[in-house]
CSV table of C-alpha atoms in Angstrom, one decimal:
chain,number,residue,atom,x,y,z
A,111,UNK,CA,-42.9,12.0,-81.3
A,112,UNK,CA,-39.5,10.2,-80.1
A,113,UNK,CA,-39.0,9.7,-76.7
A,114,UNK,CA,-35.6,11.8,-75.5
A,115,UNK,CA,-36.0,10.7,-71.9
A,116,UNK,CA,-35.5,6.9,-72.5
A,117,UNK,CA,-32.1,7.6,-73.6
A,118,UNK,CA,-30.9,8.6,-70.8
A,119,UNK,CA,-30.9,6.8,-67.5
A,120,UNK,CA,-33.0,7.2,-64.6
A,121,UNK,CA,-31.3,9.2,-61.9
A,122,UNK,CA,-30.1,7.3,-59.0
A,123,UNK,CA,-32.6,7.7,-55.6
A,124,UNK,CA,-29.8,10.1,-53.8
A,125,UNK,CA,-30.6,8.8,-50.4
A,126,UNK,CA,-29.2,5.0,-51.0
A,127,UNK,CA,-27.1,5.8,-54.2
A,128,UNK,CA,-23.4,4.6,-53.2
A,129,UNK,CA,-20.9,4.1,-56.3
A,130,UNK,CA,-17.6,1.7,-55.0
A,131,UNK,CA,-15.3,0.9,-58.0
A,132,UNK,CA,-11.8,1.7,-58.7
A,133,UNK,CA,-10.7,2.3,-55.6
A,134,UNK,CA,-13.5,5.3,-55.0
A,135,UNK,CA,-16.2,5.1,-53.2
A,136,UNK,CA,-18.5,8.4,-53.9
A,137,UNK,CA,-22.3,9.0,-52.1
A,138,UNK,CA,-24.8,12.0,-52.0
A,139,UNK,CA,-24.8,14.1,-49.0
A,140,UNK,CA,-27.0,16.1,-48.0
A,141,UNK,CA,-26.0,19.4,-46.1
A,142,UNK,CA,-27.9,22.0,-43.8
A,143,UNK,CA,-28.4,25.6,-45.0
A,144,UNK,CA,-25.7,26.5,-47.3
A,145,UNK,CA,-25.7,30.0,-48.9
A,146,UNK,CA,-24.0,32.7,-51.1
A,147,UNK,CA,-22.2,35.7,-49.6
A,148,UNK,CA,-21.2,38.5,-51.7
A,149,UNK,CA,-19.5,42.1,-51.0
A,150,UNK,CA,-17.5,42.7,-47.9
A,151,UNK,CA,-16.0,39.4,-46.6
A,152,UNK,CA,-14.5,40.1,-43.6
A,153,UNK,CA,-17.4,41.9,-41.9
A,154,UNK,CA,-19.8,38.9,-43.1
A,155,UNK,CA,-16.8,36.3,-40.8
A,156,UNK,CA,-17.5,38.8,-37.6
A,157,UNK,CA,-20.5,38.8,-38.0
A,158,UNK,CA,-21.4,34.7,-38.5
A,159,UNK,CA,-18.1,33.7,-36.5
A,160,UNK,CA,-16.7,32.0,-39.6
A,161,UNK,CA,-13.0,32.4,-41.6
A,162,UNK,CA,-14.0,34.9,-44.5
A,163,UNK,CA,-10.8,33.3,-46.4
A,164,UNK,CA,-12.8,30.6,-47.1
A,165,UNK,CA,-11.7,26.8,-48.4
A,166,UNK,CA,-10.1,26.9,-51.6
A,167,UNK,CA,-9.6,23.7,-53.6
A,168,UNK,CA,-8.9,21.0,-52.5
A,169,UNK,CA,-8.2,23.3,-49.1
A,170,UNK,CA,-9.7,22.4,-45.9
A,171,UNK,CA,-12.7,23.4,-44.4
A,172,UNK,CA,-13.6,22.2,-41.1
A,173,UNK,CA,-17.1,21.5,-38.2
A,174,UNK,CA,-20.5,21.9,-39.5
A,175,UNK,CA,-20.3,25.4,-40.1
A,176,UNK,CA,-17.5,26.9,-42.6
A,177,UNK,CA,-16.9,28.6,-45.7
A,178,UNK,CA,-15.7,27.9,-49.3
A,179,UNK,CA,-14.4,30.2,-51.6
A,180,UNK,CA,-16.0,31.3,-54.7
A,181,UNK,CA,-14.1,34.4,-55.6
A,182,UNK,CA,-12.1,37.3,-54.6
A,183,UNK,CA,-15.1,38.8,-52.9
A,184,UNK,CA,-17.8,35.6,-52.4
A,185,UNK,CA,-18.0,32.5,-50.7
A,186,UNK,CA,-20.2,29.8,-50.5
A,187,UNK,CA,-21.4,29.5,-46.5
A,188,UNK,CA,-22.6,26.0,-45.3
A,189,UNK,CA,-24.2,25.6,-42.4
A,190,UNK,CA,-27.0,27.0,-40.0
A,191,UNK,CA,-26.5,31.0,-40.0
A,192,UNK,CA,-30.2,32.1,-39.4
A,193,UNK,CA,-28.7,32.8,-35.4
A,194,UNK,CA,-26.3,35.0,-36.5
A,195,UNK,CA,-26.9,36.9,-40.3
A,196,UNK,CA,-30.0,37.5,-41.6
A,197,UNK,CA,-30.6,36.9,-45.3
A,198,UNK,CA,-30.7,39.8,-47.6
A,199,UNK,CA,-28.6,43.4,-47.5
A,200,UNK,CA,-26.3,43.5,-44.3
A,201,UNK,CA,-25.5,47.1,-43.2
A,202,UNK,CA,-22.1,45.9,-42.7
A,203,UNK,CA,-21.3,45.5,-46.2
A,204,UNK,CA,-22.5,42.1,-47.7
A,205,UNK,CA,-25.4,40.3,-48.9
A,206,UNK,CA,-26.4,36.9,-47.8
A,207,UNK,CA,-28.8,34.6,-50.2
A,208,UNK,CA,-29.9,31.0,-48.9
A,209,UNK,CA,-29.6,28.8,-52.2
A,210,UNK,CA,-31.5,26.0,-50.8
A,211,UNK,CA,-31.3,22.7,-52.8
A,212,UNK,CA,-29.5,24.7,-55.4
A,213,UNK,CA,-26.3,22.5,-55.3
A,214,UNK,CA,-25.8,18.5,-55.0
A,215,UNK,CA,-23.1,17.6,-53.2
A,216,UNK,CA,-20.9,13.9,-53.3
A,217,UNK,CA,-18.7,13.0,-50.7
A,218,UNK,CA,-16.0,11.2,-52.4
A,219,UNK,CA,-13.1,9.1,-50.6
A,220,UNK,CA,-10.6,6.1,-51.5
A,221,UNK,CA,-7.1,5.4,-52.7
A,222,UNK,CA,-8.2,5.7,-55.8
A,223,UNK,CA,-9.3,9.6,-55.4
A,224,UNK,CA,-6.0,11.0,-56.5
A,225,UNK,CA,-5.7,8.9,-60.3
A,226,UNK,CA,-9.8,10.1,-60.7
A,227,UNK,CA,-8.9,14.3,-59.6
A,228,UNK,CA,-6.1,13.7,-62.5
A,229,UNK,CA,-8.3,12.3,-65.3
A,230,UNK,CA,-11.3,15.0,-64.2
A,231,UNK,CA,-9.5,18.3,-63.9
A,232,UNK,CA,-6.5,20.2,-64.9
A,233,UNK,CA,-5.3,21.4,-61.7
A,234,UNK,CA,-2.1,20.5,-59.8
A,235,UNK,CA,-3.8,18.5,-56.9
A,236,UNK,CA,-0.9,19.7,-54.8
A,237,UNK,CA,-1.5,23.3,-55.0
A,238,UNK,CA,-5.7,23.7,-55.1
A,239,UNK,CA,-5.3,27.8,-55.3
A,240,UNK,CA,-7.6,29.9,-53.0
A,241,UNK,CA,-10.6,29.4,-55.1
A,242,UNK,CA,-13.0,26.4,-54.9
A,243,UNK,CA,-14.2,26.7,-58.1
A,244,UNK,CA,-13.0,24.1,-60.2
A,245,UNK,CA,-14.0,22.4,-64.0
A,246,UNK,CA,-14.7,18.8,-62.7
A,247,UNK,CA,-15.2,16.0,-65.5
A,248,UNK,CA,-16.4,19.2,-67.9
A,249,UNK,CA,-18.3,21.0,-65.7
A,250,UNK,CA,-18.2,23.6,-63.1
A,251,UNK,CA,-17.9,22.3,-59.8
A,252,UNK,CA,-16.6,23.1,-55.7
A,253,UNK,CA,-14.0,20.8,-54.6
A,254,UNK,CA,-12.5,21.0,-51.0
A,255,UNK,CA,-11.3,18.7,-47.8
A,256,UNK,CA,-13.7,18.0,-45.3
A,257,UNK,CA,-12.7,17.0,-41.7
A,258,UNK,CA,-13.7,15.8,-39.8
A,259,UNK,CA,-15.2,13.4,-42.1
A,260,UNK,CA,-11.7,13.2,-44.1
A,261,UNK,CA,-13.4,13.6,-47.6
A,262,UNK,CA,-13.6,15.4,-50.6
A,263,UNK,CA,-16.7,17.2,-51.1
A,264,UNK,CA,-17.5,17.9,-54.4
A,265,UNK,CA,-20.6,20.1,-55.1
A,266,UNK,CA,-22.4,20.5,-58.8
A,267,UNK,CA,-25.0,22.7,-60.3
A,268,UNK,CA,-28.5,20.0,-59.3
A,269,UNK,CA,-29.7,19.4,-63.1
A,270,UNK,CA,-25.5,17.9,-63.6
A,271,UNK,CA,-25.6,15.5,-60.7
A,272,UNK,CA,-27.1,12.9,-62.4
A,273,UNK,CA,-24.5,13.5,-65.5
A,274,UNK,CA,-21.5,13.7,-63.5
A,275,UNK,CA,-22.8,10.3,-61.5
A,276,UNK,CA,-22.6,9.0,-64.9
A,277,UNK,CA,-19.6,9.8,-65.8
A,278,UNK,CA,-17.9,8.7,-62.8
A,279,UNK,CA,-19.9,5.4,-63.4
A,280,UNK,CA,-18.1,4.5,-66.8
A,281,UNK,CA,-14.8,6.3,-66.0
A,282,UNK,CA,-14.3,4.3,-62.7
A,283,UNK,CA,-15.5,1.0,-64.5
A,284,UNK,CA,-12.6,1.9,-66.9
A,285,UNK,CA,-10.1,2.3,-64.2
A,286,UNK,CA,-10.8,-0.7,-62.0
C-alpha cells in the first residue's frame, strides 16, 4: 500500500515554528478561551462587558478579552468569559459554545504584510467590511488588527494550518 503521508511534509512544532521571509514574519499563537456566540448580540456584550459589534476584517480588536465578527448575528469571543457567561443557552437571548483548540491562530506582521493580503485574498485591504470572515490563500479564514500587539491575526480551521504554513512558505520564498 503507498504511503500518502510521506508526501506531504511534517507539520511544523507550533511552539518554536517562526517563518521570516519577504518581508513577513508570521508565528503560532496560542490564545485563552475563545468561543462562539450566536442569537442576541447585544444582550451577550452586557452581559460579558465586551463590544457586540465585533472586529470585522482587518478591523481592530483590542486587550485580552474582545470579539470578532462572524456574521450578522455571531461572533467569535476570545478570551476568559467563564466569570461572566456561562456556556450553553443564556436566558437573555444567546448561546455561548467554548470551541477549544478548534482554531489555529498566526500572528502575522512586516512591511511585507500588505503585497502578501493582495496575492491571498480579494478584498480591498482598505475597507475590511464588518465581517471577519474572509477566503485567505483558498480557504476560509478570520483576519483582524490586534493591538496592543500591532498584528494581524489570522485564524484557520486546525486540520488547514499546516497547509496554509505551506503555502505561505513557497509564496513568500517567491516574493523575497
Amino acid at each position: 500500500m503507498p504511503d500518502h503521508a510521506a508526501k506531504w511534509a511534517a507539520a511544523p512544532d507550533w511552539d518554536n515554528a517562526v517563518l521570516d521571509r519577504g518581508g513577513v514574519t508570521m508565528r503560532s499563537l496560542s490564545l485563552p478561551d475563545m468561543a462562539l456566540v450566536s442569537g442576541d448580540l447585544a444582550a451577550f456584550g452586557r452581559a460579558a462587558g465586551l463590544d457586540a459589534q465585533g472586529a470585522g476584517a482587518l478591523g481592530l480588536a483590542q486587550g485580552d478579552r474582545y470579539a470578532v465578527r462572524l456574521a450578522r448575528d455571531r461572533l467569535l469571543a476570545v478570551g476568559a468569559l467563564s466569570e461572566t457567561v456561562a456556556e450553553g443557552w443564556n436566558a437573555s437571548g444567546f448561546a455561548l459554545t467554548l470551541i477549544g483548540g478548534a482554531d489555529h491562530v498566526f500572528a502575522l506582521a512586516g512591511e511585507g504584510v500588505a503585497a502578501l493580503l493582495s496575492r491571498a485574498m480579494a478584498i480591498d485591504p482598505d475597507n475590511g467590511g464588518p465581517c471577519a470572515a474572509v477566503g485567505f490563500a483558498g480557504i476560509p479564514a478570520l483576519l483582524y488588527r490586534h493591538e496592543p500587539s500591532g498584528h494581524l491575526r489570522l485564524h484557520v480551521e486546525r486540520g488547514l494550518a499546516a497547509y496554509l504554513w505551506s503555502w505561505m512558505e513557497t509564496v513568500l520564498a517567491e516574493t523575497g
